[in-house]
């Protein structure tokens, strides 16, 4: 056999092997210098995502919505005192000095239209620099109650919580780069304000806070998970093999695989993003499995032949594990590669980096690792690694007595659980991606609870012709749509042109509330809006409200903390309402915005990943059929690995019940990983049969020879992926946890269901 | 001189506390005064403006108006803008009394309402008909609206200019300062660079194709305002300048604004 010659070169020329591979890995690792990191929320969407394209069209008309929001709460429950209004003005004035600032909306700079005889006064609710008395502040509080464009949007109805909403001029590129810098700026300002004023509390939210949290989540993953996982994994390796040499050798292999994978990613210009930063941790876990398989085989031979020649022992260990390690690496890589079908690019990136890492790990595990085991001094262990042989005999005894029953029970439980897999509810509330340890999460939850508005539906209502937004029909229908929206549960506020028009109309007609109606004709509406626009100060104009040709106007529907499914339902109902009631802008009433993007992404990802998962399944099944050269063996192997992901998702439905966009990737990823145990087991059974054992005894042989390796690697894999659950970033935490559960369930299937099938069908 | 140090000290204090102008400030002011002197005595003039608004992503909208300016001795000028296009704005008339440091007086006649409304907005930063021009930019210029500081002689596309820094002297301006390039030959602005309240470049105004009227008064045929932060652009093409028309002074009054409308 050809490989045996190669293996001989590896063990006979260990330094050459190490030097050659190390050089390759070093060269490739250089590429990691070119790695880029993207942390804005857009990274989750591919360029041809239809919702993203809708949003781009929307942003061409009204500009991007990049915001930092200061959430200011009066400790005594009343914002309308001279001191607190002055605080708002202070925050507002400071906000204007932020880099890239485009617009600042606050409680105090709200443009109030009032009337005095034939005089129309358009001015800030409370202008910076003006003296305000207690009595005046109370008057303003009453006046604010008459401003639907202020109340419920920038000011809570009870007058306790108010916002300073800062908007920036950024583009897709800048948003990711600047989020961190602008947030730091905002936090410094907030800290200064906290020192200066003790009568208010200040929190920070906004889309840039979200982008920044994505970045922070990744940094924190790196800081928390790296020591934790490296400590645990290498601790386990040390404990299993009782050898610091093995730990060191494994460290070189694993470190090399991670470095080379990141380097290749850098050369391929694959950007890192919050989900794909978990790739190194996955590589760490998967590479460990390779190291354990090889080292365990070498140790077993050393135990059987303590006086044997090191080179021969390593050579034998390498030859016996080369095929399974290669096959399992191939299937694992296929599983990860299939993530390129994902609708959401970060998962594709994660898949490609992890797959490349798995391949490098394979290369290092079959070259550098055996070479190191030749040149480094190590002492084998006297005993088996974890599980005494007697246990395997006991397990085999149970299996051979009742194989049919075990098959039946496993299938019944597995398929029974699988039924629930489809009861999981998709939810991608992106605030909830971050756990409570993130200030972004707690601050945004607070804002959503007291005011709402982090989640929103955006509409551009198109009248179909220039100046068309002034038509009475159009305005009346916008008005009716706004009213309908306000009656829907979950809607906290609606901003639209109709209220701007009503507000000006009131101001033009002496300021009485009876005049809070729409203007009667289109020229009146046009002239009112012109007057209003002319009076608004710079940075508070109507560019974000109406298009330049006055053909379309914007409607923003602020939402409570709704699930993304509820958001989709609301958007659909709104569309139906418009179809029936608003012919003036019927065709344009499609909701857009970041919330809508995230609401669709989960289902889109599932739709796309069905193809990816099917492709992975097909390829992996093909490999199984080819290597086993048996239809029944291959079939049994496929069945063994299809049930665990479904059963695990079923269990998830029972205990958690909620899944996010990452769920779609679970089946493909885990399929590639868990099939490894099956390959190891079936290969061992076939080896037993080649040695002349009957199928029943071949199964016992396999349990004894491969069982231990399977259990040990499964423990490592479960521990490794479960560590990801400690990520504060829900996508990574859930992905790790789900994968760990699937691998755990698959172990049970590999040790109970698969041997029973082999005993039952082959004897 | 017996106490040169003391004199220097006092001079320095005076300069620092604003009682005296530095040479650069004096030269800046001189340029402004010369600009004012050369443009004096036009009595009144009118011009047609066709304004083309272009949004950052290339959307285009147009406005058309006629502007009438009445020269007022010892106070700010009075200006009437009458809109022609778009149709919904046709007949709208605005009247502005420009003042130095006091807020301008502003009235608006709305034909749809057949009423004149006085606008009491203290901000002059509002957008002129949805364009990148703020009211502050379109209002008539008065020497005392700014403090000046001459910076240097500058060559602007082959034209010799004075580069001057203008700092708004009135409250509620939308700008911290602007740089102005004044043509050394005709004493008219060629370029203005506006900086926002945080001191960042905000907008650029360019003046093209100056023509002389009545052998004295220079007016541009095209002005282009570009928002440097967003890329939005507003161009005004000026035409039909008429000086010393028969328009009477009493028509620049809020009580008779409706008569401009037809």
Short mmCIF file of C-alpha atoms in Angstrom, two decimals, chain B residues 1 3 5 32 41 72 116 144 157 159 166 176 192 194 205-206 235 250-251 255 262:
data_model
loop_
_atom_site.label_atom_id
_atom_site.label_comp_id
_atom_site.label_asym_id
_atom_site.label_seq_id
_atom_site.Cartn_x
_atom_site.Cartn_y
_atom_site.Cartn_z
CA UNK B 1 8.73 106.07 24.04
CA UNK B 3 7.60 102.53 28.66
CA UNK B 5 6.92 97.21 27.50
CA UNK B 32 -16.02 93.54 3.54
CA UNK B 41 -26.60 102.43 -4.71
CA UNK B 72 -32.28 100.06 2.40
CA UNK B 116 -50.13 86.43 5.09
CA UNK B 144 -22.14 93.59 10.63
CA UNK B 157 -8.81 78.49 -10.46
CA UNK B 159 -8.55 84.10 -10.15
CA UNK B 166 -16.11 84.96 8.45
CA UNK B 176 -19.28 78.14 13.41
CA UNK B 192 -17.68 79.97 0.37
CA UNK B 194 -19.31 76.66 5.48
CA UNK B 205 -20.96 77.47 -2.39
CA UNK B 206 -19.43 78.37 -5.75
CA UNK B 235 -27.85 74.78 -8.33
CA UNK B 250 -44.16 100.52 -0.24
CA UNK B 251 -44.73 97.19 -1.95
CA UNK B 255 -49.80 94.23 4.33
CA UNK B 262 -50.46 87.03 -9.25
#
